XYZ file of C-alpha atoms in Angstrom:
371
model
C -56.559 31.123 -7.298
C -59.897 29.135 -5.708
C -57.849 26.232 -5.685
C -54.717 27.176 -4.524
C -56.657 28.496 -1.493
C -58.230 25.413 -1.262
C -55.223 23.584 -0.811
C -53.552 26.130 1.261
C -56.729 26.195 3.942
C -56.408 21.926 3.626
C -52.628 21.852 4.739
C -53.515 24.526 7.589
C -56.053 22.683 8.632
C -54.280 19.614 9.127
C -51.640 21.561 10.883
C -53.176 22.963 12.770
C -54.794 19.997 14.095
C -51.444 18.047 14.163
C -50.274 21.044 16.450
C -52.822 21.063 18.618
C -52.790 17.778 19.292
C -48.430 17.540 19.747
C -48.992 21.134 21.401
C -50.823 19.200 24.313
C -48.801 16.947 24.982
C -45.799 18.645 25.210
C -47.086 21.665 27.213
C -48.597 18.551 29.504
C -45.206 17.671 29.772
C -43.880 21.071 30.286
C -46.412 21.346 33.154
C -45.043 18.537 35.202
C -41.669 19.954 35.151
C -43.405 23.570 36.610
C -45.616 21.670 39.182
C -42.279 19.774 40.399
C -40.226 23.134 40.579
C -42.950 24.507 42.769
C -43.587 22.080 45.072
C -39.486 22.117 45.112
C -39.707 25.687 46.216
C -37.748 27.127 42.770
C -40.790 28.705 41.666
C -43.315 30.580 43.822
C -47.211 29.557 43.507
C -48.135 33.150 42.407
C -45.826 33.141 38.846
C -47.189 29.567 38.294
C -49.119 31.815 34.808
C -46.207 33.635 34.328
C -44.452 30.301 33.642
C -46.710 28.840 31.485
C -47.098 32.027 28.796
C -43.309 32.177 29.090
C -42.403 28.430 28.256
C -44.757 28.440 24.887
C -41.955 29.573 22.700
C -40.062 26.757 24.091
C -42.551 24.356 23.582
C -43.517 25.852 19.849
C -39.970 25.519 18.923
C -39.686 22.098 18.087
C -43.447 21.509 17.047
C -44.295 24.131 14.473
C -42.106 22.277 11.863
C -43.181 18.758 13.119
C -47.157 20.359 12.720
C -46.038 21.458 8.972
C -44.573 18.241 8.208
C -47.224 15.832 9.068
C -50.126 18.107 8.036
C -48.490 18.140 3.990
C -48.062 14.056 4.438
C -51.822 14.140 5.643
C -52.863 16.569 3.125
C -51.982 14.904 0.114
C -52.960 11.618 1.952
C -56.582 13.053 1.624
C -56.004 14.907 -1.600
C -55.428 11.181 -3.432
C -57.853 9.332 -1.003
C -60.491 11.702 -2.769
C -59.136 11.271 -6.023
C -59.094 15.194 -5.865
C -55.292 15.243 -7.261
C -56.600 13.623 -10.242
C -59.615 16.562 -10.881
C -56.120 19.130 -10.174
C -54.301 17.222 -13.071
C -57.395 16.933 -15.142
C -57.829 20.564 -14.953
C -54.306 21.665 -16.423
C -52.960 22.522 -12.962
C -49.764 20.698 -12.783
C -46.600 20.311 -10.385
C -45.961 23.923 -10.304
C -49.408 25.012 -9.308
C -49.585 22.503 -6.400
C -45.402 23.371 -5.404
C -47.218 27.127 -5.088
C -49.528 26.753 -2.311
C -47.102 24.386 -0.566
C -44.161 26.831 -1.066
C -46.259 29.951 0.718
C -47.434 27.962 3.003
C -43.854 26.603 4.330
C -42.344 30.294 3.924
C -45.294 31.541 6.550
C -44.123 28.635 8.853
C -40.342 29.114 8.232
C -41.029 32.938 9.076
C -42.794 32.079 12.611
C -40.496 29.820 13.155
C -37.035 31.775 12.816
C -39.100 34.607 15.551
C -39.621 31.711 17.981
C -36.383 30.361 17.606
C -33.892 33.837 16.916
C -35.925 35.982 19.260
C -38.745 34.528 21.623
C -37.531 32.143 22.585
C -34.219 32.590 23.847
C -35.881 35.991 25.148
C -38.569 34.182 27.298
C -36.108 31.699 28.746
C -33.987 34.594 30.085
C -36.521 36.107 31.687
C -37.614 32.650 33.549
C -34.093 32.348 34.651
C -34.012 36.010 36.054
C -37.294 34.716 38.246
C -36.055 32.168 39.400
C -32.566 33.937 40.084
C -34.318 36.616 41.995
C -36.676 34.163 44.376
C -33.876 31.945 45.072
C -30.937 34.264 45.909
C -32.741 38.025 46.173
C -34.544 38.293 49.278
C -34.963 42.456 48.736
C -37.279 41.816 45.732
C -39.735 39.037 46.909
C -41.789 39.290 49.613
C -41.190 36.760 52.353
C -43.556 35.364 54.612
C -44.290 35.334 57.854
C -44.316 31.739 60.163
C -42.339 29.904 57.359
C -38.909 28.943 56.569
C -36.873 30.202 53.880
C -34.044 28.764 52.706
C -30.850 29.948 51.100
C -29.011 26.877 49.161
C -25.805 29.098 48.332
C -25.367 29.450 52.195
C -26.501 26.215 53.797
C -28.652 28.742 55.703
C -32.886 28.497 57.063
C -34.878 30.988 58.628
C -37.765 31.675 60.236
C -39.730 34.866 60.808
C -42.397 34.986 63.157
C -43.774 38.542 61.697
C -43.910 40.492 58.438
C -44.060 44.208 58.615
C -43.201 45.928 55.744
C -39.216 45.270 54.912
C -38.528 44.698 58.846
C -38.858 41.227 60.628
C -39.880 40.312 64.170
C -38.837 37.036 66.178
C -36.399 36.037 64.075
C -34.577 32.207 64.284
C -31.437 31.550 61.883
C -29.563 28.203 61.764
C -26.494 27.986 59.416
C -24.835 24.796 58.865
C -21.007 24.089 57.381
C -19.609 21.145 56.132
C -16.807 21.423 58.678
C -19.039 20.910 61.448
C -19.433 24.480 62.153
C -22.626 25.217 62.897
C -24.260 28.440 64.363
C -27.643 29.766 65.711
C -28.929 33.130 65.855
C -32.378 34.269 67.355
C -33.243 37.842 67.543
C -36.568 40.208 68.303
C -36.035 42.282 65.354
C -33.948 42.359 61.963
C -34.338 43.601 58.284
C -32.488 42.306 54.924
C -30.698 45.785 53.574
C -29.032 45.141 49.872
C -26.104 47.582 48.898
C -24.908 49.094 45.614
C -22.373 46.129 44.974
C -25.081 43.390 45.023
C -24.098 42.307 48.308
C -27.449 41.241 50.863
C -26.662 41.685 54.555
C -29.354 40.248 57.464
C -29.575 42.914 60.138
C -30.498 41.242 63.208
C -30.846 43.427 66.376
C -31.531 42.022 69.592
C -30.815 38.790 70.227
C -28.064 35.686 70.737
C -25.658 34.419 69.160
C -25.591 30.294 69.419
C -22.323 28.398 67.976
C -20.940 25.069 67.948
C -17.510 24.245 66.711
C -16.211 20.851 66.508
C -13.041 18.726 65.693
C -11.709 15.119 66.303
C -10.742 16.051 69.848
C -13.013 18.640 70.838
C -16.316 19.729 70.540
C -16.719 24.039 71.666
C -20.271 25.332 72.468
C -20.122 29.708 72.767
C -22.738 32.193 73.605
C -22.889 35.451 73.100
C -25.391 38.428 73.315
C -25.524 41.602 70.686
C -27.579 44.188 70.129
C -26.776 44.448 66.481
C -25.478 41.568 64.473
C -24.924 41.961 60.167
C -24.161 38.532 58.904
C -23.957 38.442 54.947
C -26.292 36.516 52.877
C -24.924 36.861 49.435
C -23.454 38.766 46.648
C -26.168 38.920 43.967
C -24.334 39.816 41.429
C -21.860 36.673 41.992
C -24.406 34.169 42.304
C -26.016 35.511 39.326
C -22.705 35.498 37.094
C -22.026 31.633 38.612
C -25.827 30.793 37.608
C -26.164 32.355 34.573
C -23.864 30.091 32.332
C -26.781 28.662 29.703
C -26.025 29.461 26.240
C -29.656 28.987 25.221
C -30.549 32.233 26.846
C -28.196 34.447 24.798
C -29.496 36.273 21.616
C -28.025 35.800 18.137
C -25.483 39.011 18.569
C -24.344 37.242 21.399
C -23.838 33.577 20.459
C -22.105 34.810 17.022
C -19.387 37.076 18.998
C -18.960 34.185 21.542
C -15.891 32.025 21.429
C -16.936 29.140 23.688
C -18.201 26.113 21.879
C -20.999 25.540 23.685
C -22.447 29.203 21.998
C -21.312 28.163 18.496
C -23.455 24.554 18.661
C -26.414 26.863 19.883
C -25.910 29.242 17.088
C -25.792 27.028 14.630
C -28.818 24.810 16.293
C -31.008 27.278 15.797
C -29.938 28.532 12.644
C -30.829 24.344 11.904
C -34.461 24.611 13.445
C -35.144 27.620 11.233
C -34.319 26.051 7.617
C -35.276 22.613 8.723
C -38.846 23.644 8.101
C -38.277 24.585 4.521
C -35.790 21.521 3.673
C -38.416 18.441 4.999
C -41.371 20.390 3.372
C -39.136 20.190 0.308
C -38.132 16.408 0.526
C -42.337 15.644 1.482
C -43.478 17.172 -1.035
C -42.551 15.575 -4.044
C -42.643 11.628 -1.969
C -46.376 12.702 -1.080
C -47.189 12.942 -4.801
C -45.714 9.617 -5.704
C -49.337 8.501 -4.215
C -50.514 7.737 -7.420
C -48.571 4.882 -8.336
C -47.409 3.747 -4.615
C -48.954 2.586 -1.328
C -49.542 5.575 1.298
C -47.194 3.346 3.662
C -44.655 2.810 0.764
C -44.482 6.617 0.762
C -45.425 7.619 4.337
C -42.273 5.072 6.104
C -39.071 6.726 4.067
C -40.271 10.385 4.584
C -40.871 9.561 8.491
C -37.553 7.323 8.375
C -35.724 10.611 7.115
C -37.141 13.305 9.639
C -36.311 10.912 12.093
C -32.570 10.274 11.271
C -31.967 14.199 10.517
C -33.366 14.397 14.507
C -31.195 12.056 16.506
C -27.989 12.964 14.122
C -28.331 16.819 14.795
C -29.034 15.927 18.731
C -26.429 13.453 18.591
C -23.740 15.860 16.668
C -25.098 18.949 19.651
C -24.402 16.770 22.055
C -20.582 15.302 21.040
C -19.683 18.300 19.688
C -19.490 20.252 23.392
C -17.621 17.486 24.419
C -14.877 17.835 21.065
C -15.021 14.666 20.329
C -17.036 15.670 16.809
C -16.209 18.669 14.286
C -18.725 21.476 13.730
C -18.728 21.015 10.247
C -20.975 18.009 10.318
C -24.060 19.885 11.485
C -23.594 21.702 8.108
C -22.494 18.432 6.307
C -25.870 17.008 7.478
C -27.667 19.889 6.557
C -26.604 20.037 2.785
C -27.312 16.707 2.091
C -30.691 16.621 3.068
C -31.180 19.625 0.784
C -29.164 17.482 -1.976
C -31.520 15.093 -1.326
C -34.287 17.449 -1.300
C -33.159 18.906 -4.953
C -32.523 15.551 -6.291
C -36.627 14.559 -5.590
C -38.254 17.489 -6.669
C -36.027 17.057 -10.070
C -36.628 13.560 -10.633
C -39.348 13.866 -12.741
C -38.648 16.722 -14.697
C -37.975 16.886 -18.483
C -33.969 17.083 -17.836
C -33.460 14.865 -15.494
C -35.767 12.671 -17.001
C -33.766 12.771 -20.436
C -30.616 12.503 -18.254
C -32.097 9.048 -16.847
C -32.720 7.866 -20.515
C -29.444 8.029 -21.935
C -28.008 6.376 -18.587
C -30.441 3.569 -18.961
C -29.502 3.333 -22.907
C -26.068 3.644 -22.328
C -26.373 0.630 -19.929
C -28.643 -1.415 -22.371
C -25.784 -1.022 -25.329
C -23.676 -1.979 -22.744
C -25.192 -5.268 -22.103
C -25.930 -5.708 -25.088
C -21.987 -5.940 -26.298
């Protein structure tokens, strides 16, 4: 029991070290992508935090099996460095002992993991795109300043408000430009932004003039015109968001699984990859990391990096042609079950069986020769 804990606190260590370390540089990463939206104007300054706590799950996604995988390879890398694998065998504690610790240790992660990945994640990422939904096309919920210009992409539309009190404006200047040419000016004293029932987001302007010039290949018409209350729609929320919410990656499990679009049925069974992926590299790892004894630590390091590698760029590569239908969604599964062939194939390559199996092979090849 002493040792297994021993072991177990070695791998976490490593790990946890290992995640640190990819944690940083990845969330450094992550930053500069936040940073850019802001100075963009996607994100306001004040959620900058509210960001950050809710892009960890995206971040821990990818690196808590990465963390487990290196800090085993490290582990064991220190374990036969010592010579303290040799004290393990010398003290009756064999394969199964040392599979033990590993084994908890890689459920744990596997267990965190699938919560990130199922639930957190896709959870968190919703909520960032509701943000920036709401700053970007809900101008009832944020508060706008005063003596800057807002802009609203959907309508080719700036304005400007000279005062701030409460929900109602003062000295108010609106440009709209069309792609037609059309373009339109409107500068009242006072106004308001009133939001309706249907999601629809109407600028009350009262007060003011109405600037407009229309142009063709012949002509080019200037009008003017006075009102003393002017509604000129912004938006329909509720469109916007429908036309804006189309990522997959937001949707929960129920969702993806009752979806019929292909781009929900690669997510689905992308995550459902990232959960076991954990379990199947600790499993292939494993028993290369205690070939140590008889091999070089590259010898046995290169293949098991060589392997997490290719089972990487063929899942991203089979996510990414598969959306398009050029590739069948069978051979994320495909890939899948032969790593844990593979897996099964390692850890029983030096047991009794397998090793009897390998005997008779190699004798029926020597009689072979032989004759």
């Amino acid at each position: 029991m002493i040792l297994t804990r021993y072991l177990v606190y070695t791998i976490l260590r490593y790990q946890l070290i290992i995640f640190i370390v990819l944690f940083l540089v990845f969330f450094s990463q992550k930053s500069i992508r936040i940073f850019g939206a802001v100075a963009d104007g996607t994100i306001p300054k004040f959620l900058i935090c509210v960001f950050f706590g809710l892009s960890l799950p995206e971040v821990i996604k990818l690196i808590l099996p990465v963390s487990l995988f290196f800090g085993i390879l490290i582990t064991f890398n220190y374990l036969h460095t010592n010579h303290e694998i040799i004290a393990m065998y010398s003290c009756g504690l064999g394969y199964t002992f040392i599979v033990r610790g590993v084994l908890f240790l890689s459920v744990i992660t596997t267990i965190f993991s699938m919560i990130n990945v199922l639930f957190l994640s896709p959870l968190c990422l919703y909520y960032q795109n509701k943000i920036v939904f709401k700053y970007q096309f809900d101008f009832t919920s944020i508060r706008l300043f005063e003596r800057k210009f807002h802009f609203v992409k959907n309508m080719n539309m700036m304005f400007f408000i000279n005062g701030v009190y409460e929900k109602n404006f003062k000295d108010i200047f609106l440009i709209r430009v069309l792609s037609n040419g059309h373009s339109s000016v409107m500068v009242s004293d006072f106004g308001c932004i009133k939001k309706f029932f249907d999601g629809s987001q109407w600028f009350v302007l009262e007060f003011g003039n109405y600037y407009c010039w229309d142009r063709d290949i012949i002509h080019s018409n200037f009008y003017m015109s006075h009102f003393d209350k002017y509604n000129f729609l912004i938006g329909n929320q509720a469109h916007y968001y429908r036309c804006s919410n189309n990522s997959v990656a937001e949707l929960s499990m129920l969702q993806l699984w009752r979806s019929s679009s292909i781009e929900a049925q690669v997510e689905l069974h992308w995550r459902l990859t990232l959960v076991i992926i954990g379990f199947i590299m600790v499993m292939i790892i494993f028993p290369l990391s205690l070939m140590k004894l008889n091999h070089s630590y590259l010898l046995i390091t290169f293949p098991s990096v060589v392997l997490y590698l290719i089972f990487f760029l063929l899942q991203i590569f089979l996510r990414a042609n598969i959306s398009k239908g050029s590739v069948s969604l069978i051979w994320i599964w495909i890939i899948n079950v032969l790593y844990v062939f593979i897996a099964v194939i390692l850890n029983f390559w030096d047991s009794a069986l397998v090793r009897n199996i390998r005997w008779k092979v190699r004798l029926f090849f020597c009689n072979y020769d032989s004759d």
